[in-house]
Amino acid sequence: MIRLSTWHVPGAGAVTRTTGHRNDAPKPQKRRKLCVFIDISSDLEAALIDLSLPAWHLDGSFLAPTTIERYRTAMRATPRFTETVTTLRDALTREGGGYAVLRLGNLAKVLGAGDRFRRLVTAFAAEVAVPFSPFPRWPLWKDVGVKINKDPGKSSGIGYNAFHMDLVNATLPPDYTSLLCIRRDPLGGGLSILSDPHAAVARLPEDRRALLAESSYYYGNFFDLFSVGEEYKPFPILNGSDPGEGFVRFTAKMLERSKLGQAHAAAAQQLADELVRGQISFMLQPGDYLIVGQRRFLHGREALHSGQEAVPAADRRLLLQLFLRAPAGDGSGA
């Protein structure tokens, strides 16, 4: 039987904020939120340790259908794989769901973080949606490491990475963003944070929601990208869909890095505050694979612990990022 670990994780408490986060922003609420981690069974682990999948091939930006079929055939022959995938999909698509952490730490310990392990994780991802890379200059899995001299608020920086959706300014953003933990911060920082933007929007007054629905928001550059549509500029944060549906096109970074009108900036700031109030947080362990439905949750990261300069580059926190595109009509909202 699949071990489905569910427990209540309190919203992040007093964590030091760094560049990119207002010091007077409200603290997360103390209410407790449900967090789901999926442990695979020991017999599935044993079978996957012995399984060697072939190298993947891409069809343009996407994992090739022939690769998906080969992976699926091999994985479905292992015990409890189908049951595990059903549990994973349910966590991502059920009402109130939208994210899941597949715990593959034992596999990572045995196989390491190289090609064999990454192919197994890719096979799990392909059961959720189609893996693809929007960045032609990077491989399918993109490294998200730690760069001391990088902008602290960026994903590879050392500071607070505020709530956002990936490729917010594309007309066709990825339906899912996913992160595979290879190494956690050895100093203990870098909690992953998630928040439900639809719930946050519902707590806003009507006049703020009206401003968020106007095409008055900008963020980021748009060049050398594949399979994510065209540049969306300006864009509305709310797209007029029924509550709980559609993207909430938000990144808190727009508050400092884009020229927004005063009223629209105030509405976006209030949404940012509500996202912090409703956030959940947890620490990804090596081998944990986090999948986030971008139509249901925004994500970010607390600051890494101070002292990163003293940590050798090869020992610093390392995640791998993979984007997924849901086939049309699969019920994910894509």
Phi, psi and omega in degrees: 000138179294134175273106179259102184273118176235129174211168182265127180248123180293153174301151184304137182270221184283097178244135181297127177265150178234202185310134177101359181228130183292134179294334182264011178294149182294147176284152177302147178295152181277354180298157185259141185238147182282131178234134185243127172241139183249114176267131178276154185288158182295326180288327174292318177304313182298319180293321182288329177297326181272352185269132177240107181276151179287164176299146180275160175233150179254147171248094190070238179272348191255152172301129187296141178304325179295322177293315180302316182293319179295316178297316183297317180298316181292317184289323182289347175277353179269152183292133173069011177295311182300320179295320179295316180296321178299317178296319180297312180298320180298318179297328183276333189245346183292162176298129182086353178266199179139355175208160178201155175238114176270121187266109184239027185299321180295322176297318180296322180295320183281315187268343188078188185256019184275203189299317184300315181292318182294326177293321178297317179294321177299322178295320174297315182299322183291346175278346178266311180196183186270119177295142176205164177239119177279356185248105183296338181274356178240156177286185182304312176264127181258129177290134171238088182263205180236123178240115186302322186268003179285157171310122185303332183276356178281166183298330179262008177277184183253357184264192178291124178258102191292164183303138182196165164250148181282142183052051184298333185259023174255146180290336179231074179295160174302141178289328178228142166245144182221150184225127178254121182277120174263314176221137172273167177298117182296344179267355171100006179264190173081037174301138172283141179233143178225152176208145180275108184289332179292320176294321179295317179298321181297338179273356181272151175292159186300322182293328176290318179297323179298319178294321180292338180275356180271145180281079186225017187241145182224149168192137167078174177261170179211102178200152175054048180238145180241145165065026175233020178080212182253170176292136180250104186202117354284170180226156172274147173288320176255137186257009178085002177291165175300152180308133179090357181241157177076168178285142162260101188282087186224140165219127180296342180294337179296338183293330181252341190244005178229149179272099181252149173297156187301314182293318180291323177295320180295321178294318179294323178295321179294322176296317178302319179296320180291326176297319178294320180300324185261011187287155168241157182215150177199161180260122174286135177258159178307129182095347177288135180240108182266126175242129183236122173284116187289345176279348185242332183221148167256155184228169179185196183206137172290163181299147170291159181293147178298152180100015182298334181299333182273353181269126177304144184305324182288349181252356183286165180307138178217124172242158171243134183250138178223135178259152182228141177244121180282135175298147179300137175082014180270003177090002180273353184096000180286000000 
